[in-house]
Amino acid sequence: MKARIRKGDTVEVISGRFEDKGKRGEVTKVLPKQARIVVQNVNIRKKHQQQVETRGRALSAGIIEFEASIAISNVMLVCPVCNEPSRIGILRDGKEVQRVCKKCKAEFD
Ligand SMILES: [Zn+2]
């Protein structure tokens, strides 16, 4: 499961929070140890920012939006060839690792 999703891949959310289900986005961060990823525009959280003072200037307080990580098991990789969320197989050819879409059988890096 580890190497199947990489930074820059497009994934579709298949389970998890209702409002994110079916959403697609680009993977911006992979956290292999936690088996979690950060996906653009998915799992948006709001953080309230306290008013901070820097060199006598007060920066305005407000709400910061950021993307929180989600479990890798909640997403499916979208195949770059058939554009469908699909299960991915791994093909090893010496040191080269190719990923294979189980739907259209296309190979890609
Ligand atoms: Zn495919």
Short mmCIF file of N, CA, C and O and ligand atoms in Angstrom, two decimals:
data_model
loop_
_atom_site.label_atom_id
_atom_site.label_comp_id
_atom_site.label_asym_id
_atom_site.label_seq_id
_atom_site.Cartn_x
_atom_site.Cartn_y
_atom_site.Cartn_z
N MET A 1 0.85 -1.22 0.00
CA MET A 1 0.00 0.00 0.00
C MET A 1 0.87 1.26 0.00
O MET A 1 0.49 2.26 -0.54
N LYS A 2 2.06 1.15 0.56
CA LYS A 2 2.91 2.32 0.80
C LYS A 2 3.18 3.20 -0.42
O LYS A 2 2.86 4.37 -0.42
N ALA A 3 3.79 2.60 -1.44
CA ALA A 3 4.27 3.41 -2.56
C ALA A 3 3.18 3.69 -3.59
O ALA A 3 3.45 4.25 -4.63
N ARG A 4 1.96 3.32 -3.29
CA ARG A 4 0.94 3.42 -4.33
C ARG A 4 0.42 4.83 -4.53
O ARG A 4 -0.05 5.17 -5.59
N ILE A 5 0.48 5.63 -3.49
CA ILE A 5 0.04 7.02 -3.64
C ILE A 5 1.21 7.93 -3.35
O ILE A 5 1.90 7.79 -2.35
N ARG A 6 1.45 8.83 -4.27
CA ARG A 6 2.59 9.73 -4.16
C ARG A 6 2.14 11.18 -4.29
O ARG A 6 1.07 11.46 -4.80
N LYS A 7 3.05 12.03 -3.87
CA LYS A 7 2.82 13.46 -4.02
C LYS A 7 2.58 13.78 -5.49
O LYS A 7 3.29 13.29 -6.36
N GLY A 8 1.58 14.59 -5.78
CA GLY A 8 1.29 14.96 -7.16
C GLY A 8 0.23 14.10 -7.81
O GLY A 8 -0.29 14.46 -8.86
N ASP A 9 -0.10 12.98 -7.17
CA ASP A 9 -1.17 12.12 -7.70
C ASP A 9 -2.53 12.79 -7.49
O ASP A 9 -2.70 13.60 -6.59
N THR A 10 -3.47 12.39 -8.30
CA THR A 10 -4.86 12.81 -8.08
C THR A 10 -5.59 11.66 -7.41
O THR A 10 -5.47 10.52 -7.83
N VAL A 11 -6.31 11.98 -6.34
CA VAL A 11 -7.05 10.94 -5.62
C VAL A 11 -8.51 11.36 -5.48
O VAL A 11 -8.84 12.53 -5.57
N GLU A 12 -9.35 10.38 -5.27
CA GLU A 12 -10.76 10.64 -4.99
C GLU A 12 -11.09 10.12 -3.60
O GLU A 12 -10.67 9.02 -3.24
N VAL A 13 -11.83 10.90 -2.84
CA VAL A 13 -12.21 10.50 -1.49
C VAL A 13 -13.36 9.51 -1.59
O VAL A 13 -14.39 9.80 -2.21
N ILE A 14 -13.18 8.32 -1.03
CA ILE A 14 -14.22 7.31 -1.13
C ILE A 14 -14.97 7.11 0.18
O ILE A 14 -16.05 6.56 0.21
N SER A 15 -14.38 7.54 1.29
CA SER A 15 -15.11 7.47 2.56
C SER A 15 -14.57 8.53 3.49
O SER A 15 -13.60 9.20 3.20
N GLY A 16 -15.22 8.69 4.62
CA GLY A 16 -14.80 9.72 5.55
C GLY A 16 -15.89 10.76 5.71
O GLY A 16 -17.07 10.43 5.62
N ARG A 17 -15.49 12.00 5.92
CA ARG A 17 -16.48 13.06 6.14
C ARG A 17 -17.38 13.22 4.94
O ARG A 17 -16.94 13.25 3.80
N PHE A 18 -18.65 13.36 5.21
CA PHE A 18 -19.66 13.39 4.15
C PHE A 18 -19.38 14.43 3.08
O PHE A 18 -19.44 14.14 1.89
N GLU A 19 -19.05 15.65 3.47
CA GLU A 19 -18.89 16.73 2.49
C GLU A 19 -17.70 16.53 1.58
O GLU A 19 -17.60 17.15 0.54
N ASP A 20 -16.78 15.66 1.96
CA ASP A 20 -15.61 15.43 1.12
C ASP A 20 -15.74 14.21 0.23
O ASP A 20 -14.92 13.98 -0.65
N LYS A 21 -16.78 13.43 0.46
CA LYS A 21 -16.93 12.20 -0.31
C LYS A 21 -17.12 12.50 -1.79
O LYS A 21 -17.90 13.36 -2.16
N GLY A 22 -16.36 11.81 -2.64
CA GLY A 22 -16.47 12.04 -4.07
C GLY A 22 -15.60 13.17 -4.58
O GLY A 22 -15.48 13.38 -5.77
N LYS A 23 -14.99 13.93 -3.66
CA LYS A 23 -14.12 15.02 -4.07
C LYS A 23 -12.81 14.49 -4.63
O LYS A 23 -12.28 13.50 -4.14
N ARG A 24 -12.29 15.21 -5.60
CA ARG A 24 -10.98 14.86 -6.13
C ARG A 24 -10.00 15.99 -5.85
O ARG A 24 -10.38 17.16 -5.85
N GLY A 25 -8.76 15.62 -5.66
CA GLY A 25 -7.76 16.64 -5.44
C GLY A 25 -6.37 16.07 -5.62
O GLY A 25 -6.18 14.85 -5.70
N GLU A 26 -5.42 16.98 -5.66
CA GLU A 26 -4.03 16.57 -5.82
C GLU A 26 -3.41 16.33 -4.45
O GLU A 26 -3.65 17.09 -3.51
N VAL A 27 -2.62 15.28 -4.36
CA VAL A 27 -1.92 14.97 -3.11
C VAL A 27 -0.78 15.97 -2.95
O VAL A 27 0.08 16.09 -3.82
N THR A 28 -0.80 16.72 -1.86
CA THR A 28 0.25 17.71 -1.66
C THR A 28 1.28 17.26 -0.63
O THR A 28 2.35 17.84 -0.52
N LYS A 29 0.94 16.22 0.13
CA LYS A 29 1.86 15.74 1.15
C LYS A 29 1.54 14.28 1.46
O LYS A 29 0.36 13.92 1.53
N VAL A 30 2.58 13.48 1.64
CA VAL A 30 2.37 12.08 2.03
C VAL A 30 3.07 11.87 3.37
O VAL A 30 4.22 12.24 3.55
N LEU A 31 2.33 11.32 4.33
CA LEU A 31 2.89 11.03 5.66
C LEU A 31 2.89 9.52 5.83
O LEU A 31 1.95 8.94 6.37
N PRO A 32 3.94 8.85 5.31
CA PRO A 32 3.93 7.38 5.27
C PRO A 32 3.82 6.71 6.63
O PRO A 32 3.17 5.69 6.77
N LYS A 33 4.45 7.31 7.64
CA LYS A 33 4.43 6.69 8.97
C LYS A 33 3.03 6.63 9.55
O LYS A 33 2.65 5.68 10.22
N GLN A 34 2.26 7.69 9.29
CA GLN A 34 0.90 7.72 9.82
C GLN A 34 -0.10 7.13 8.83
O GLN A 34 -1.29 7.08 9.14
N ALA A 35 0.37 6.76 7.64
CA ALA A 35 -0.53 6.28 6.57
C ALA A 35 -1.59 7.33 6.26
O ALA A 35 -2.77 7.03 6.07
N ARG A 36 -1.15 8.58 6.21
CA ARG A 36 -2.08 9.68 5.93
C ARG A 36 -1.52 10.55 4.81
O ARG A 36 -0.32 10.55 4.55
N ILE A 37 -2.41 11.28 4.17
CA ILE A 37 -2.00 12.20 3.12
C ILE A 37 -2.75 13.51 3.27
O ILE A 37 -3.79 13.57 3.93
N VAL A 38 -2.21 14.55 2.65
CA VAL A 38 -2.91 15.83 2.60
C VAL A 38 -3.32 16.04 1.14
O VAL A 38 -2.51 15.88 0.24
N VAL A 39 -4.59 16.33 0.95
CA VAL A 39 -5.14 16.49 -0.40
C VAL A 39 -5.71 17.90 -0.55
O VAL A 39 -6.42 18.38 0.34
N GLN A 40 -5.35 18.51 -1.67
CA GLN A 40 -5.81 19.86 -1.95
C GLN A 40 -7.34 19.95 -1.87
O GLN A 40 -8.04 19.14 -2.48
N ASN A 41 -7.82 20.92 -1.12
CA ASN A 41 -9.27 21.20 -0.99
C ASN A 41 -10.08 20.11 -0.31
O ASN A 41 -11.31 20.12 -0.39
N VAL A 42 -9.43 19.19 0.35
CA VAL A 42 -10.14 18.13 1.07
C VAL A 42 -9.82 18.23 2.55
O VAL A 42 -8.67 18.47 2.91
N ASN A 43 -10.83 18.03 3.38
CA ASN A 43 -10.68 18.09 4.83
C ASN A 43 -10.21 19.47 5.30
O ASN A 43 -9.26 19.61 6.06
N ILE A 44 -10.92 20.48 4.84
CA ILE A 44 -10.59 21.86 5.21
C ILE A 44 -10.98 22.10 6.66
O ILE A 44 -12.11 21.82 7.07
N ARG A 45 -10.04 22.55 7.42
CA ARG A 45 -10.30 22.90 8.82
C ARG A 45 -10.07 24.38 9.00
O ARG A 45 -9.28 24.98 8.30
N LYS A 46 -10.76 24.92 9.99
CA LYS A 46 -10.58 26.34 10.30
C LYS A 46 -9.91 26.48 11.64
O LYS A 46 -10.24 25.79 12.59
N LYS A 47 -8.95 27.36 11.66
CA LYS A 47 -8.21 27.59 12.89
C LYS A 47 -8.38 29.06 13.23
O LYS A 47 -8.21 29.92 12.38
N HIS A 48 -8.71 29.32 14.48
CA HIS A 48 -8.84 30.70 14.89
C HIS A 48 -7.48 31.24 15.29
O HIS A 48 -6.80 30.67 16.13
N GLN A 49 -7.11 32.30 14.63
CA GLN A 49 -5.80 32.89 14.86
C GLN A 49 -5.95 34.01 15.88
O GLN A 49 -6.76 34.90 15.74
N GLN A 50 -5.14 33.91 16.92
CA GLN A 50 -5.13 34.97 17.94
C GLN A 50 -4.45 36.20 17.35
O GLN A 50 -3.62 36.09 16.47
N GLN A 51 -4.80 37.33 17.91
CA GLN A 51 -4.12 38.53 17.47
C GLN A 51 -2.66 38.49 17.96
O GLN A 51 -2.39 38.19 19.10
N VAL A 52 -1.74 38.70 17.05
CA VAL A 52 -0.33 38.65 17.40
C VAL A 52 0.28 40.03 17.20
O VAL A 52 -0.08 40.73 16.27
N GLU A 53 1.23 40.33 18.03
CA GLU A 53 1.94 41.59 17.84
C GLU A 53 3.36 41.33 17.39
O GLU A 53 4.08 40.56 17.99
N THR A 54 3.73 41.93 16.27
CA THR A 54 5.09 41.81 15.77
C THR A 54 5.67 43.20 15.61
O THR A 54 5.12 44.02 14.88
N ARG A 55 6.73 43.46 16.29
CA ARG A 55 7.41 44.77 16.25
C ARG A 55 6.42 45.92 16.38
O ARG A 55 6.44 46.87 15.60
N GLY A 56 5.57 45.77 17.34
CA GLY A 56 4.64 46.86 17.63
C GLY A 56 3.45 46.93 16.70
O GLY A 56 2.52 47.70 16.92
N ARG A 57 3.47 46.11 15.65
CA ARG A 57 2.32 46.13 14.73
C ARG A 57 1.41 44.94 15.03
O ARG A 57 1.87 43.80 15.09
N ALA A 58 0.19 45.23 15.22
CA ALA A 58 -0.75 44.14 15.50
C ALA A 58 -1.22 43.52 14.20
O ALA A 58 -1.72 44.20 13.31
N LEU A 59 -1.02 42.22 14.07
CA LEU A 59 -1.55 41.52 12.91
C LEU A 59 -2.98 41.13 13.24
O LEU A 59 -3.27 40.71 14.36
N SER A 60 -3.83 41.25 12.29
CA SER A 60 -5.25 41.04 12.60
C SER A 60 -5.53 39.58 12.94
O SER A 60 -4.97 38.66 12.35
N ALA A 61 -6.41 39.43 13.87
CA ALA A 61 -6.86 38.08 14.22
C ALA A 61 -7.86 37.63 13.19
O ALA A 61 -8.51 38.43 12.53
N GLY A 62 -7.97 36.35 13.02
CA GLY A 62 -8.94 35.88 12.04
C GLY A 62 -9.00 34.39 11.97
O GLY A 62 -8.47 33.70 12.83
N ILE A 63 -9.63 33.91 10.93
CA ILE A 63 -9.76 32.48 10.77
C ILE A 63 -8.86 32.04 9.62
O ILE A 63 -8.89 32.61 8.54
N ILE A 64 -8.03 31.06 9.92
CA ILE A 64 -7.14 30.52 8.90
C ILE A 64 -7.69 29.18 8.45
O ILE A 64 -8.03 28.34 9.28
N GLU A 65 -7.76 28.99 7.15
CA GLU A 65 -8.20 27.70 6.64
C GLU A 65 -7.00 26.89 6.22
O GLU A 65 -6.07 27.40 5.62
N PHE A 66 -7.01 25.61 6.56
CA PHE A 66 -5.91 24.76 6.14
C PHE A 66 -6.44 23.36 5.88
O PHE A 66 -7.54 23.01 6.31
N GLU A 67 -5.65 22.59 5.15
CA GLU A 67 -6.06 21.23 4.84
C GLU A 67 -5.44 20.27 5.85
O GLU A 67 -4.24 20.21 6.01
N ALA A 68 -6.30 19.52 6.54
CA ALA A 68 -5.81 18.53 7.49
C ALA A 68 -5.63 17.20 6.76
O ALA A 68 -6.25 16.95 5.73
N SER A 69 -4.76 16.37 7.32
CA SER A 69 -4.49 15.10 6.64
C SER A 69 -5.67 14.14 6.76
O SER A 69 -6.49 14.25 7.67
N ILE A 70 -5.76 13.22 5.82
CA ILE A 70 -6.77 12.16 5.88
C ILE A 70 -6.07 10.81 5.72
O ILE A 70 -4.96 10.74 5.20
N ALA A 71 -6.75 9.77 6.17
CA ALA A 71 -6.17 8.43 6.08
C ALA A 71 -6.10 7.99 4.61
O ALA A 71 -7.03 8.23 3.84
N ILE A 72 -4.99 7.37 4.25
CA ILE A 72 -4.82 6.88 2.88
C ILE A 72 -5.94 5.92 2.51
O ILE A 72 -6.40 5.87 1.38
N SER A 73 -6.43 5.16 3.50
CA SER A 73 -7.49 4.19 3.22
C SER A 73 -8.81 4.84 2.83
O SER A 73 -9.72 4.17 2.35
N ASN A 74 -8.92 6.16 3.03
CA ASN A 74 -10.16 6.85 2.66
C ASN A 74 -10.15 7.36 1.23
O ASN A 74 -11.13 7.97 0.79
N VAL A 75 -9.05 7.15 0.52
CA VAL A 75 -8.99 7.65 -0.85
C VAL A 75 -8.65 6.53 -1.82
O VAL A 75 -8.14 5.48 -1.44
N MET A 76 -8.94 6.79 -3.08
CA MET A 76 -8.52 5.90 -4.16
C MET A 76 -7.76 6.74 -5.17
O MET A 76 -8.15 7.87 -5.46
N LEU A 77 -6.71 6.17 -5.70
CA LEU A 77 -5.95 6.85 -6.73
C LEU A 77 -6.78 6.94 -8.00
O LEU A 77 -7.43 5.98 -8.40
N VAL A 78 -6.77 8.12 -8.61
CA VAL A 78 -7.44 8.27 -9.90
C VAL A 78 -6.43 7.96 -10.98
O VAL A 78 -5.37 8.57 -11.06
N CYS A 79 -6.75 6.98 -11.80
CA CYS A 79 -5.84 6.55 -12.85
C CYS A 79 -5.63 7.69 -13.85
O CYS A 79 -6.60 8.26 -14.34
N PRO A 80 -4.38 8.04 -14.16
CA PRO A 80 -4.14 9.14 -15.10
C PRO A 80 -4.51 8.79 -16.54
O PRO A 80 -4.59 9.66 -17.39
N VAL A 81 -4.75 7.53 -16.81
CA VAL A 81 -5.07 7.11 -18.17
C VAL A 81 -6.58 7.06 -18.40
O VAL A 81 -7.11 7.68 -19.31
N CYS A 82 -7.30 6.33 -17.53
CA CYS A 82 -8.76 6.22 -17.75
C CYS A 82 -9.55 7.20 -16.90
O CYS A 82 -10.77 7.29 -17.05
N ASN A 83 -8.87 7.94 -16.03
CA ASN A 83 -9.51 8.99 -15.23
C ASN A 83 -10.58 8.45 -14.29
O ASN A 83 -11.54 9.13 -13.95
N GLU A 84 -10.42 7.20 -13.86
CA GLU A 84 -11.37 6.58 -12.94
C GLU A 84 -10.64 6.25 -11.63
O GLU A 84 -9.48 5.84 -11.67
N PRO A 85 -11.32 6.39 -10.49
CA PRO A 85 -10.69 5.92 -9.26
C PRO A 85 -10.60 4.40 -9.30
O PRO A 85 -11.60 3.74 -9.55
N SER A 86 -9.41 3.87 -9.15
CA SER A 86 -9.30 2.43 -9.31
C SER A 86 -8.23 1.85 -8.38
O SER A 86 -7.38 2.55 -7.85
N ARG A 87 -8.30 0.56 -8.21
CA ARG A 87 -7.29 -0.14 -7.44
C ARG A 87 -6.03 -0.21 -8.28
O ARG A 87 -6.07 -0.34 -9.50
N ILE A 88 -4.91 -0.14 -7.58
CA ILE A 88 -3.63 -0.04 -8.26
C ILE A 88 -2.76 -1.24 -7.89
O ILE A 88 -2.66 -1.60 -6.72
N GLY A 89 -2.17 -1.83 -8.88
CA GLY A 89 -1.22 -2.91 -8.63
C GLY A 89 0.19 -2.39 -8.84
O GLY A 89 0.41 -1.32 -9.40
N ILE A 90 1.15 -3.14 -8.33
CA ILE A 90 2.55 -2.75 -8.46
C ILE A 90 3.26 -3.78 -9.31
O ILE A 90 3.13 -4.98 -9.09
N LEU A 91 4.00 -3.29 -10.29
CA LEU A 91 4.82 -4.16 -11.14
C LEU A 91 6.26 -3.82 -10.86
O LEU A 91 6.66 -2.67 -10.92
N ARG A 92 7.05 -4.81 -10.54
CA ARG A 92 8.45 -4.56 -10.29
C ARG A 92 9.28 -5.14 -11.43
O ARG A 92 9.14 -6.30 -11.78
N ASP A 93 10.12 -4.29 -12.00
CA ASP A 93 11.00 -4.74 -13.07
C ASP A 93 12.41 -4.31 -12.67
O ASP A 93 12.83 -3.21 -12.97
N GLY A 94 13.08 -5.16 -11.94
CA GLY A 94 14.38 -4.77 -11.39
C GLY A 94 14.16 -3.68 -10.37
O GLY A 94 13.42 -3.86 -9.41
N LYS A 95 14.79 -2.52 -10.59
CA LYS A 95 14.62 -1.41 -9.65
C LYS A 95 13.42 -0.55 -10.01
O LYS A 95 12.96 0.25 -9.20
N GLU A 96 12.95 -0.67 -11.23
CA GLU A 96 11.83 0.13 -11.69
C GLU A 96 10.54 -0.38 -11.06
O GLU A 96 10.26 -1.57 -11.05
N VAL A 97 9.76 0.55 -10.55
CA VAL A 97 8.46 0.18 -10.04
C VAL A 97 7.41 0.89 -10.88
O VAL A 97 7.41 2.11 -11.00
N GLN A 98 6.56 0.12 -11.50
CA GLN A 98 5.48 0.67 -12.29
C GLN A 98 4.18 0.39 -11.56
O GLN A 98 4.01 -0.65 -10.95
N ARG A 99 3.28 1.33 -11.67
CA ARG A 99 1.95 1.08 -11.10
C ARG A 99 1.01 0.71 -12.24
O ARG A 99 1.16 1.19 -13.36
N VAL A 100 0.08 -0.17 -11.94
CA VAL A 100 -0.84 -0.65 -12.96
C VAL A 100 -2.27 -0.40 -12.51
O VAL A 100 -2.65 -0.76 -11.39
N CYS A 101 -3.05 0.21 -13.37
CA CYS A 101 -4.47 0.42 -13.09
C CYS A 101 -5.19 -0.90 -13.30
O CYS A 101 -5.04 -1.53 -14.33
N LYS A 102 -5.97 -1.31 -12.29
CA LYS A 102 -6.65 -2.60 -12.41
C LYS A 102 -7.89 -2.50 -13.29
O LYS A 102 -8.47 -3.51 -13.66
N LYS A 103 -8.29 -1.28 -13.62
CA LYS A 103 -9.46 -1.12 -14.49
C LYS A 103 -9.08 -1.17 -15.96
O LYS A 103 -9.63 -1.94 -16.73
N CYS A 104 -8.11 -0.31 -16.36
CA CYS A 104 -7.80 -0.24 -17.79
C CYS A 104 -6.47 -0.93 -18.11
O CYS A 104 -6.07 -0.98 -19.27
N LYS A 105 -5.80 -1.45 -17.07
CA LYS A 105 -4.54 -2.17 -17.23
C LYS A 105 -3.36 -1.32 -17.71
O LYS A 105 -2.33 -1.84 -18.09
N ALA A 106 -3.56 -0.02 -17.72
CA ALA A 106 -2.47 0.87 -18.14
C ALA A 106 -1.39 0.91 -17.08
O ALA A 106 -1.67 0.83 -15.88
N GLU A 107 -0.14 1.04 -17.53
CA GLU A 107 0.99 1.17 -16.60
C GLU A 107 1.42 2.61 -16.57
O GLU A 107 1.43 3.30 -17.57
N PHE A 108 1.76 3.06 -15.38
CA PHE A 108 2.28 4.43 -15.23
C PHE A 108 3.22 4.47 -14.05
O PHE A 108 3.24 3.55 -13.24
N ASP A 109 4.02 5.54 -13.93
CA ASP A 109 4.99 5.65 -12.84
C ASP A 109 4.29 5.91 -11.52
O ASP A 109 3.47 6.78 -11.44
ZN ZN B 1 -7.01 3.19 -15.70
#
